[in-house]
């Protein structure tokens, strides 16, 4: 399969806001949009997006995972960026209509159909550096994908950075392209200098998140991850994993985690760490790079708890286990 997110179905769902109301959504070719060069998004980064997936079940039916949570988060991101208010019911129908039309493009397991709702400010007004866009465009792309990270015994190498920040603290809850762009310089440097796969941002020793996923430490019977605040993204997959971890009997601790505690506990036998996200699902971390040294977690291979949690999540998503939390929307 092609690189993650590089192939798209022929059409996307699209609607525009003219300053007063949303247009009737329609399916249009997915290879281009009409955008003025002075559009607010191109100059002042008025953009946010979501990522969610549709899955094929053993009986051939298709289901979307936690769609309503992703829609609510896009609406929240739009408000925090002062973009026009999103009509959540309209967006829900746009997503469903697109998946229904291209249900045959939902791959068989382990593949999925990745969905990317995107909201951008389109007003042609380069004088609005200090004012929001009154016009916008909302569209939904669909991309058949495989796994984001390599599977098998592969684990990630993560560089701990106690100086940099992924994004401005008050923007952490916004799923915006600017937040990802702000982390790229540090991520590229970590790849070159440390052969790292990701950077774990820990400003002033506070363990937060990586450039593209939430972080979890598993040691003993405890799963530790940062408590929700405005500095980092409130992951839908993160919330799902925590629910499953509690169901399995793990002690789920949403609290501050210091780098000192992370390094100390990651050295314990059986310690595990993982990244969670729509694309990453739950990807094991094998090595933490700290102060120029490699700190191996456990055997350096995927840990049993991480594997168990990922399987429990995948089994619900792919219809192997009962959807006991009502996370799936049938298409």
Coordinates of C-alpha atoms in Angstrom, one line a residue:
X1 CA 0.0 0.0 0.0
X2 CA 1.2 3.6 -0.7
X3 CA 2.6 5.8 2.1
X4 CA 0.1 6.6 4.8
X5 CA -2.3 9.4 3.6
X6 CA -1.0 9.8 0.1
X7 CA -3.9 8.2 -1.8
X8 CA -7.4 9.6 -1.8
X9 CA -10.8 8.5 -3.1
X10 CA -12.0 10.5 -6.1
X11 CA -14.4 12.8 -4.3
X12 CA -14.6 14.8 -1.1
X13 CA -17.5 16.3 0.8
X14 CA -17.4 20.1 0.8
X15 CA -19.4 23.1 2.1
X16 CA -18.5 26.8 2.4
X17 CA -19.6 29.5 4.8
X18 CA -20.2 32.9 3.2
X19 CA -20.3 35.0 6.4
X20 CA -24.0 34.3 7.0
X21 CA -24.7 30.6 6.4
X22 CA -23.3 27.3 5.2
X23 CA -23.9 26.1 1.6
X24 CA -25.6 22.8 1.0
X25 CA -22.8 20.2 1.2
X26 CA -21.9 18.3 -2.0
X27 CA -19.4 15.7 -3.2
X28 CA -16.8 17.3 -5.5
X29 CA -13.5 16.1 -7.0
X30 CA -10.9 15.7 -4.3
X31 CA -7.9 16.8 -6.2
X32 CA -8.3 20.6 -5.9
X33 CA -10.1 23.5 -4.3
X34 CA -10.6 27.1 -5.5
X35 CA -8.8 29.4 -3.1
X36 CA -7.8 33.1 -3.4
X37 CA -4.1 33.7 -2.8
X38 CA -5.1 36.2 -0.1
X39 CA -7.1 33.7 1.8
X40 CA -6.9 34.1 5.6
X41 CA -5.6 30.5 6.0
X42 CA -2.6 31.1 3.8
X43 CA -1.4 34.1 5.8
X44 CA -2.7 33.7 9.3
X45 CA -3.0 29.9 9.7
X46 CA -6.7 29.8 10.4
X47 CA -7.0 26.0 9.9
X48 CA -7.8 23.0 11.9
X49 CA -8.6 19.4 11.1
X50 CA -9.5 15.9 12.5
X51 CA -8.5 12.4 11.9
X52 CA -10.8 9.4 12.3
X53 CA -11.2 6.0 10.6
X54 CA -13.8 3.7 9.1
X55 CA -13.3 -0.1 9.5
X56 CA -14.5 -3.2 7.7
X57 CA -16.1 -5.9 9.9
X58 CA -16.1 -9.6 9.3
X59 CA -19.6 -9.5 8.0
X60 CA -18.6 -6.9 5.4
X61 CA -20.3 -4.0 7.2
X62 CA -18.4 -0.7 7.7
X63 CA -18.2 1.3 10.9
X64 CA -16.7 4.7 11.9
X65 CA -14.9 4.8 15.2
X66 CA -15.9 7.6 17.7
X67 CA -17.1 10.0 15.0
X68 CA -19.1 12.2 17.3
X69 CA -16.0 12.8 19.6
X70 CA -13.9 13.9 16.6
X71 CA -16.7 16.2 15.3
X72 CA -17.0 17.8 18.7
X73 CA -13.2 18.3 18.8
X74 CA -13.2 20.0 15.4
X75 CA -16.0 22.3 16.5
X76 CA -13.9 23.1 19.6
X77 CA -10.8 23.8 17.5
X78 CA -12.8 26.0 15.2
X79 CA -14.0 28.1 18.2
X80 CA -10.6 28.4 19.7
X81 CA -9.3 29.6 16.3
X82 CA -12.2 32.0 15.9
X83 CA -13.3 30.3 12.7
X84 CA -17.1 30.2 11.8
X85 CA -19.1 27.9 14.0
X86 CA -19.3 24.4 12.7
X87 CA -22.7 22.8 12.2
X88 CA -22.0 19.4 13.8
X89 CA -25.1 17.6 12.4
X90 CA -24.1 18.8 8.9
X91 CA -20.6 17.6 9.3
X92 CA -21.8 14.2 10.6
X93 CA -23.9 13.8 7.4
X94 CA -21.0 14.9 5.2
X95 CA -18.8 12.2 6.7
X96 CA -21.5 9.5 6.5
X97 CA -22.4 10.4 2.9
X98 CA -18.8 10.2 1.8
X99 CA -18.1 6.8 3.4
X100 CA -21.4 5.4 2.1
X101 CA -20.5 6.5 -1.4
X102 CA -17.0 5.0 -1.1
X103 CA -17.7 2.1 1.2
X104 CA -16.0 -0.3 -1.2
X105 CA -12.8 1.7 -0.7
X106 CA -12.7 0.8 3.0
X107 CA -9.8 -1.7 3.0
X108 CA -10.0 -5.1 4.6
X109 CA -8.2 -5.4 8.0
X110 CA -5.6 -4.3 9.0
X111 CA -6.3 -1.5 6.5
X112 CA -8.8 1.3 7.2
X113 CA -10.3 4.3 5.5
X114 CA -8.7 7.4 7.1
X115 CA -11.0 10.5 7.2
X116 CA -9.7 14.0 7.4
X117 CA -12.3 16.7 8.0
X118 CA -10.6 20.1 7.5
X119 CA -11.8 23.6 8.3
X120 CA -10.0 26.7 6.8
X121 CA -10.5 30.4 6.8
X122 CA -11.0 31.6 3.2
X123 CA -11.8 35.3 3.4
X124 CA -9.4 37.2 1.0
X125 CA -8.3 39.9 3.4
X126 CA -4.6 40.2 4.1
X127 CA -5.2 43.1 6.4
X128 CA -6.9 40.8 8.9
X129 CA -3.8 39.8 10.8
X130 CA -5.6 40.7 14.0
X131 CA -9.1 39.6 13.0
X132 CA -10.7 36.3 12.2
X133 CA -11.9 35.2 8.8
X134 CA -15.6 35.7 8.3
X135 CA -15.7 33.1 5.5
X136 CA -14.5 29.5 5.5
X137 CA -14.5 26.1 3.8
X138 CA -15.1 22.8 5.4
X139 CA -14.3 19.6 3.5
X140 CA -13.8 15.9 4.3
X141 CA -11.1 13.8 2.5
X142 CA -10.9 10.0 2.6
X143 CA -7.7 8.0 2.2
X144 CA -7.4 4.2 2.3
X145 CA -4.4 3.4 4.6
X146 CA -2.4 0.7 6.3
X147 CA -0.5 1.0 9.6
X148 CA 1.1 4.3 10.3
X149 CA 4.1 2.8 12.1
X150 CA 5.8 -0.5 11.2
X151 CA 4.4 -3.5 13.1
X152 CA 6.0 -6.8 14.3
X153 CA 8.6 -6.3 17.0
X154 CA 9.4 -2.7 15.9
X155 CA 9.4 -0.1 18.6
X156 CA 10.1 3.6 18.6
X157 CA 13.1 5.6 19.7
X158 CA 12.0 8.8 21.5
X159 CA 14.1 11.7 22.3
X160 CA 13.3 13.5 25.6
X161 CA 13.4 17.3 25.1
X162 CA 13.2 19.4 28.3
X163 CA 13.6 22.7 26.6
X164 CA 11.4 22.9 23.5
X165 CA 7.6 23.0 23.4
X166 CA 5.4 21.4 20.7
X167 CA 3.3 24.5 20.5
X168 CA 2.1 27.6 22.5
X169 CA 0.5 26.3 25.7
X170 CA -2.8 28.0 25.1
X171 CA -3.0 26.3 21.7
X172 CA -2.4 22.7 22.8
X173 CA -6.1 21.7 22.6
X174 CA -6.4 22.9 19.0
X175 CA -5.7 20.3 16.3
X176 CA -4.1 22.8 13.9
X177 CA -1.5 22.5 11.3
X178 CA 0.6 25.2 12.9
X179 CA 1.1 23.1 16.0
X180 CA 2.6 20.3 13.9
X181 CA 4.7 22.7 11.8
X182 CA 6.2 24.2 15.0
X183 CA 7.6 20.8 16.1
X184 CA 9.2 19.9 12.7
X185 CA 12.5 21.6 13.2
X186 CA 13.2 19.8 16.5
X187 CA 11.9 16.5 15.2
X188 CA 14.1 16.7 12.1
X189 CA 17.1 17.5 14.3
X190 CA 16.4 14.6 16.6
X191 CA 16.2 12.2 13.6
X192 CA 19.6 13.4 12.3
X193 CA 21.5 13.6 15.5
X194 CA 19.9 10.7 17.5
X195 CA 18.2 8.5 14.9
X196 CA 15.0 9.2 16.9
X197 CA 11.5 8.5 15.6
X198 CA 9.8 11.2 17.7
X199 CA 10.5 13.9 20.2
X200 CA 8.7 13.8 23.6
X201 CA 8.3 17.4 24.7
X202 CA 8.9 17.9 28.4
X203 CA 9.2 21.6 29.0
X204 CA 10.8 22.2 32.5
X205 CA 10.7 18.5 33.1
X206 CA 6.9 18.1 32.6
X207 CA 6.2 15.1 30.4
X208 CA 3.6 16.2 27.8
X209 CA 3.2 14.7 24.3
X210 CA 5.2 14.0 21.2
X211 CA 4.9 15.9 17.9
X212 CA 1.9 13.8 16.8
X213 CA 0.7 11.6 19.6
X214 CA -0.1 11.3 23.3
X215 CA 2.4 9.5 25.6
X216 CA 1.7 6.8 28.2
X217 CA 4.0 5.1 30.7
X218 CA 3.0 1.6 32.0
X219 CA 4.9 0.3 35.0
X220 CA 3.7 -2.2 37.6
X221 CA 0.0 -2.0 37.6
X222 CA -0.2 1.7 36.8
X223 CA -0.7 3.5 33.5
X224 CA 0.4 7.1 33.8
X225 CA -0.4 9.9 31.3
X226 CA -0.6 13.7 31.7
X227 CA -3.9 15.0 33.0
X228 CA -6.0 17.0 30.5
X229 CA -5.2 20.7 30.3
X230 CA -4.9 23.4 27.6
X231 CA -1.2 22.6 26.8
X232 CA -1.7 19.4 24.8
X233 CA -4.2 17.6 22.5
X234 CA -7.0 15.7 24.2
X235 CA -6.7 12.5 22.2
X236 CA -9.8 10.4 21.3
X237 CA -7.6 7.3 21.1
X238 CA -6.0 8.2 24.4
X239 CA -9.4 8.4 26.1
X240 CA -10.4 5.0 24.5
X241 CA -7.2 3.3 25.7
X242 CA -7.6 4.7 29.3
X243 CA -11.2 3.2 29.4
X244 CA -9.9 -0.2 28.3
X245 CA -7.0 0.0 30.7
X246 CA -9.3 0.6 33.6
X247 CA -11.5 -2.3 32.5
X248 CA -8.5 -4.5 32.5
X249 CA -7.8 -3.7 36.1
X250 CA -4.9 -1.2 35.6
X251 CA -4.7 1.8 37.8
X252 CA -5.1 4.7 35.4
X253 CA -3.3 7.9 36.7
X254 CA -4.0 11.1 34.8
X255 CA -1.5 13.4 36.5
X256 CA 1.7 15.3 36.1
X257 CA 4.7 13.0 35.2
X258 CA 8.2 14.4 35.6
X259 CA 11.1 13.4 33.5
X260 CA 12.9 12.2 36.7
X261 CA 10.0 9.8 37.5
X262 CA 9.8 8.7 33.9
X263 CA 13.5 7.8 33.7
X264 CA 13.5 6.1 37.1
X265 CA 10.4 4.0 36.4
X266 CA 11.3 3.2 32.8
X267 CA 14.4 1.4 34.1
X268 CA 12.3 -1.0 36.1
X269 CA 11.9 -4.6 34.8
X270 CA 8.7 -4.8 32.7
X271 CA 8.3 -1.1 32.2
X272 CA 6.5 -0.1 28.9
X273 CA 5.7 3.1 27.1
X274 CA 3.5 3.8 24.1
X275 CA 2.2 6.6 21.9
X276 CA -1.5 6.8 21.2
X277 CA -3.4 8.5 18.3
X278 CA -5.8 7.9 15.4
X279 CA -2.9 7.1 13.0
X280 CA -0.5 5.6 15.6
X281 CA -3.3 3.6 17.4
X282 CA -1.1 2.4 20.3
X283 CA 2.6 2.1 19.2
X284 CA 5.2 0.8 21.6
X285 CA 8.3 2.8 22.6
X286 CA 11.4 0.7 23.0
X287 CA 14.0 3.4 23.8
X288 CA 14.1 6.8 25.5
X289 CA 17.0 9.0 24.6
X290 CA 17.9 11.2 27.5
X291 CA 21.0 13.3 28.0
X292 CA 22.8 11.6 25.2
X293 CA 22.1 8.0 26.5
X294 CA 19.8 5.3 25.4
X295 CA 17.4 4.1 28.1
X296 CA 15.8 0.8 27.1
X297 CA 12.3 0.0 28.3
X298 CA 12.0 -3.7 29.3
X299 CA 13.4 -5.9 26.5
X300 CA 13.2 -3.0 24.0
X301 CA 10.5 -4.9 22.2
X302 CA 6.7 -4.3 22.4
X303 CA 5.5 -5.0 26.0
X304 CA 2.7 -7.4 26.8
X305 CA 0.3 -4.7 28.3
X306 CA 0.8 -2.5 25.2
X307 CA 0.0 -5.4 23.0
X308 CA -3.0 -6.4 25.0
X309 CA -4.4 -2.8 25.0
X310 CA -3.8 -2.4 21.3
X311 CA -5.5 -5.7 20.5
X312 CA -8.5 -4.8 22.7
X313 CA -8.9 -1.5 20.9
X314 CA -8.5 -3.1 17.4
X315 CA -10.9 -5.9 18.2
X316 CA -13.7 -3.4 18.9
X317 CA -12.8 -1.3 15.9
X318 CA -12.7 -4.2 13.5
X319 CA -15.8 -5.9 15.0
X320 CA -14.1 -8.9 16.5
X321 CA -15.2 -7.9 20.0
X322 CA -18.5 -6.4 21.2
X323 CA -18.8 -2.6 21.0
X324 CA -19.7 -2.4 24.7
X325 CA -19.0 1.3 24.9
X326 CA -21.1 2.3 21.8
X327 CA -18.0 3.7 20.1
X328 CA -18.9 2.6 16.5
X329 CA -21.3 4.3 14.0
X330 CA -22.5 1.8 11.4
X331 CA -22.4 3.1 7.8

